[in-house]
Amino acid sequence: MSGTGTSEELGVQSARARALALLRIRGRATAVAVLPAAVAVVLLVAGAQGHAVGSGWDAARWVVTACAVVVLLLAAAVAAAIVRARPAVSPTVPLPEGAAPDLYRLVRDLADRLGVPAPSAIALTPDCDSWLEDRTHPSAKPAAAPGADPGARSGGRARRRVQAAPVLVIGSPFLWWMRVAELRAVLAPVVAGTGPSAHPDIAAARRFVRGLDGAVADAAAPVSGPLSGVRRVPRAFVGRVARLLLRSCRTHAAEMERGVAAAASVRAQGVDYGLRIVAQEQVGLAYAGWDRLLTRVALPAWQMGRWPSRLDAGVVSALTELSRRDRLADGFTSRLGERPACDLLEEPGAADEAASLLAARLFHGGPAETGPDWSPVDWQQYPEEVVDRKWRTEAARLHRVLDSMGTSPADGSSDRPGNSSDRPGGPGGPAYPVDAGVPTLARVVEHLAGRCGSGEELAAGISAAVAREEAAAQQPPSGGGTPSPVSGPRSAAHQGGDILDFWGPDPLPLLPLQPPRTGTELLADHVAAMVCCAAVDTAGGAPGLDWLDGPTLLVGGERRADLGSPVLSLVEDGDAGPLRSWLASVGVRLDKPVRLV
């Protein structure tokens, strides 16, 4: 135990030494600003006592005094800008104590066992991580509601920084996937960080670094309005000074945070250390499931104007499915019989809905409130509301591009002699008549398999169409109406203003999930969507949801995951044989029109 205490003391001492180094940098900057004033005072006192007299000394006194005044004014302006700069605040969903009394009780009990101050509040973030965040700066307080008392708003402007413990930010997927004991073990080293955070030197050093970071961010923000060029000059000067100081603080700040983390980790070893090792496996598993759920399941819904309202509950389903498929994850589902950490919340559904909406805004850029084009969707409605609409929307876009290209069935090559391998019925099968004005799968297959270079032209047309639709979706609505206010559980997440107001004018999404896609990838997706529509309309297929792969086609109640390779053969090589064989095995009719959006 003495070795543990010694290691903790070393971590705290290292962090405090780095904090003092940061404060010395602040002191040196202050000394540089005060130095001209000190020289001016010396010259003025010397002149008053009869020393350093003469016209030359008088001129030097006036010049140095003027320089001192200018330097002091500039230093005061820079210092005020750094103090008033808004520090970075993570977008989170506030979780008041009334909404989670059991969770607050668990965290306070954990802080008592660790011998550290308890966090001042708890918030949820749609991410698989947990940390402490200082929100004592006045700008980090929620903005007053539009109908609030003006006196209350004026009092809010006069608020000063208050000394309070940091806020504990918990990843919302942890609450649904982890059990109560696992969550306590994972939070132990995080909560233990409130001890070093309460040290005056470390707290002051952190405020100094956050102020510099906020000043740099404010200087980089665009300036609009009249005389924007003139108003940009002082911001640029403040930003230049702040960047210079921040560059000199970088190494010390990183080492200080490393020392704080080391001290917190050592202190937390006395609380559920053995269980924490097991719980860390659940952290990695939750991260993998969350990433898969966002990129494969949630993103298609967001693109269709729907946001899944139970993302955290979906993590449990995704990881359960992973445990069923992967033998390495076997045994993890046996934990599900224990009490989940989400039971610590009074209304888990409301918290899940608020975190799901925040995730949609961060990773996709949706609006803050629901509307006709941005509404929640349950997992039961996902196949019909998202999967089917996505397929038919992409199929409609594919045929619109074909119409704009002026394709004609006479240009196809499948009716030429000697090309029986590409016929709809497979080798030797009959060739279906293709009508350029009817949305059939045969039209798409004949176009891609019949002409050289048609795939590239079609891919370029689809890419242009997708780009135009995305640009149109980013434009603000022309109507002057305001969206209807969010009622029910979502209103708790938006009391006192928008959660993302702290991030300023940065465009959404802040953290996009999907990189730019090539034209071939878009074309393959659209062709696969057309195939799925034809399977649903002519072969008794159905849209489905796979928790790990997202939208999927169900035929006879079974998932068909073997469509990708035949579609790529058609798109990339112009070879329709594999796809025709696949369609024949499923029973899809190429000549039947499909229903489009």
mmCIF file of N, CA and C in Angstrom, residues 227 385 442 518 584:
data_model
loop_
_atom_site.group_PDB
_atom_site.id
_atom_site.type_symbol
_atom_site.label_atom_id
_atom_site.label_comp_id
_atom_site.label_asym_id
_atom_site.label_seq_id
_atom_site.Cartn_x
_atom_site.Cartn_y
_atom_site.Cartn_z
ATOM 1 N N LEU A 227 -17.582 46.982 -41.061
ATOM 2 C CA LEU A 227 -16.191 47.161 -40.602
ATOM 3 C C LEU A 227 -15.587 45.847 -40.111
ATOM 4 N N GLU A 385 -39.712 2.265 -42.804
ATOM 5 C CA GLU A 385 -39.513 3.713 -42.868
ATOM 6 C C GLU A 385 -38.157 4.103 -43.443
ATOM 7 N N ALA A 442 -34.488 -4.925 -65.832
ATOM 8 C CA ALA A 442 -33.896 -5.280 -67.118
ATOM 9 C C ALA A 442 -33.275 -4.067 -67.801
ATOM 10 N N THR A 518 -16.783 7.234 -54.073
ATOM 11 C CA THR A 518 -16.508 7.282 -55.502
ATOM 12 C C THR A 518 -17.795 7.023 -56.286
ATOM 13 N N ALA A 584 -32.081 -15.502 -60.759
ATOM 14 C CA ALA A 584 -32.828 -16.712 -61.061
ATOM 15 C C ALA A 584 -32.994 -17.583 -59.825
#
